[in-house]
Short mmCIF file of C-alpha atoms in Angstrom, two decimals:
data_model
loop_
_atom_site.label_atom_id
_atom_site.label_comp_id
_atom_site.label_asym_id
_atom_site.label_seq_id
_atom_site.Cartn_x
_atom_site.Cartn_y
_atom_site.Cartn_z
CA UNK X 22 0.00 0.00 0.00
CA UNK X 23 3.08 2.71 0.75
CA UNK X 24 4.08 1.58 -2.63
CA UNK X 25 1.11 2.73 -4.41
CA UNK X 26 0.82 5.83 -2.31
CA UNK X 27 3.98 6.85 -2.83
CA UNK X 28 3.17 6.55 -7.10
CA UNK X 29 -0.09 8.71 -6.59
CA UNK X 30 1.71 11.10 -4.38
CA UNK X 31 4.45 11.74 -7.11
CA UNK X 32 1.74 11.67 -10.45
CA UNK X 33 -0.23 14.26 -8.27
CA UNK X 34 2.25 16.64 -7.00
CA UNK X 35 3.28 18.70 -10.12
CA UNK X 36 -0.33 19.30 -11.44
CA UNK X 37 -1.43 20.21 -7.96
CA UNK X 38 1.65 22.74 -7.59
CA UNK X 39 0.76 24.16 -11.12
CA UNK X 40 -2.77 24.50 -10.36
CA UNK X 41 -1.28 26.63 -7.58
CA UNK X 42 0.91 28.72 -9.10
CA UNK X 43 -1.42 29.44 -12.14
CA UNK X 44 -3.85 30.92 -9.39
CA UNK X 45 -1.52 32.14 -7.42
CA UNK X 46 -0.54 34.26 -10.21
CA UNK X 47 -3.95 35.22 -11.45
CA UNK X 48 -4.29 36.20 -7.67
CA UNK X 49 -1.51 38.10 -7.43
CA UNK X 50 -2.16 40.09 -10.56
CA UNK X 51 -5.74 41.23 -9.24
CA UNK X 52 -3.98 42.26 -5.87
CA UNK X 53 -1.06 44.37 -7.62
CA UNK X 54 -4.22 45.92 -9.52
CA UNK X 55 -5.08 47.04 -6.10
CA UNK X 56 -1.75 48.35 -5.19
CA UNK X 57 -1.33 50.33 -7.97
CA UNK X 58 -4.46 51.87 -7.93
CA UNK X 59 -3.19 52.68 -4.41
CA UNK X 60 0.32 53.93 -5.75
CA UNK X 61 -1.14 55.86 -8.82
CA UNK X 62 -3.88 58.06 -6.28
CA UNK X 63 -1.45 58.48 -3.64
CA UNK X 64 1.64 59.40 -5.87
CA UNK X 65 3.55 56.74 -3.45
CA UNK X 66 6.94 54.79 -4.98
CA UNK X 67 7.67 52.10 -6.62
CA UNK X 68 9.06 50.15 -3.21
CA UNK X 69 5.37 50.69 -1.78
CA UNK X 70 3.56 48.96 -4.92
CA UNK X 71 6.15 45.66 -4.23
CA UNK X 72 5.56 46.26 -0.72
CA UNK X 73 1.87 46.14 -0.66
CA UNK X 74 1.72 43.06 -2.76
CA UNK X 75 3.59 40.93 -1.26
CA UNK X 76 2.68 41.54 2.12
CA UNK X 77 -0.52 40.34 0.22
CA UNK X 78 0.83 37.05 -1.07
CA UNK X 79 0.84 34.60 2.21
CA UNK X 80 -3.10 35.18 2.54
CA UNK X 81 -3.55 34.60 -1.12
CA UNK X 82 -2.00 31.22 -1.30
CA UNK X 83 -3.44 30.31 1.59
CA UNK X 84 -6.87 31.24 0.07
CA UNK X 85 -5.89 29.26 -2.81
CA UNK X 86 -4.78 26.40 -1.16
#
């Protein structure tokens, strides 16, 4: 039985992980939407806009996964 859980384990783990980059991606595009909007009205840099997004990130994937 480990035998054949190890097989599903490794036939499963690269489409799950792309599945979750993919949305993790499409995620973090809508959320850098955000944070420019918030960049652009505020006339704030360039560090704030990477800032603001990835301090988003860790909630996204944890939505996605």
């Amino acid at each position: 039985m480990i035998l054949l859980e190890r097989y599903l384990f490794r036939q499963l783990l690269v489409p799950t992980l792309l599945a979750v980059v993919a949305l993790t991606i499409v995620a973090f595009l809508s959320q850098s939407l955000c944070a420019l909007d918030l960049v652009v009205n505020q006339r704030q840099g360039f560090a704030v806009f990477v800032k603001a997004t990835v301090l988003a990130l860790p909630e996204l994937i944890s939505l996605i996964l």
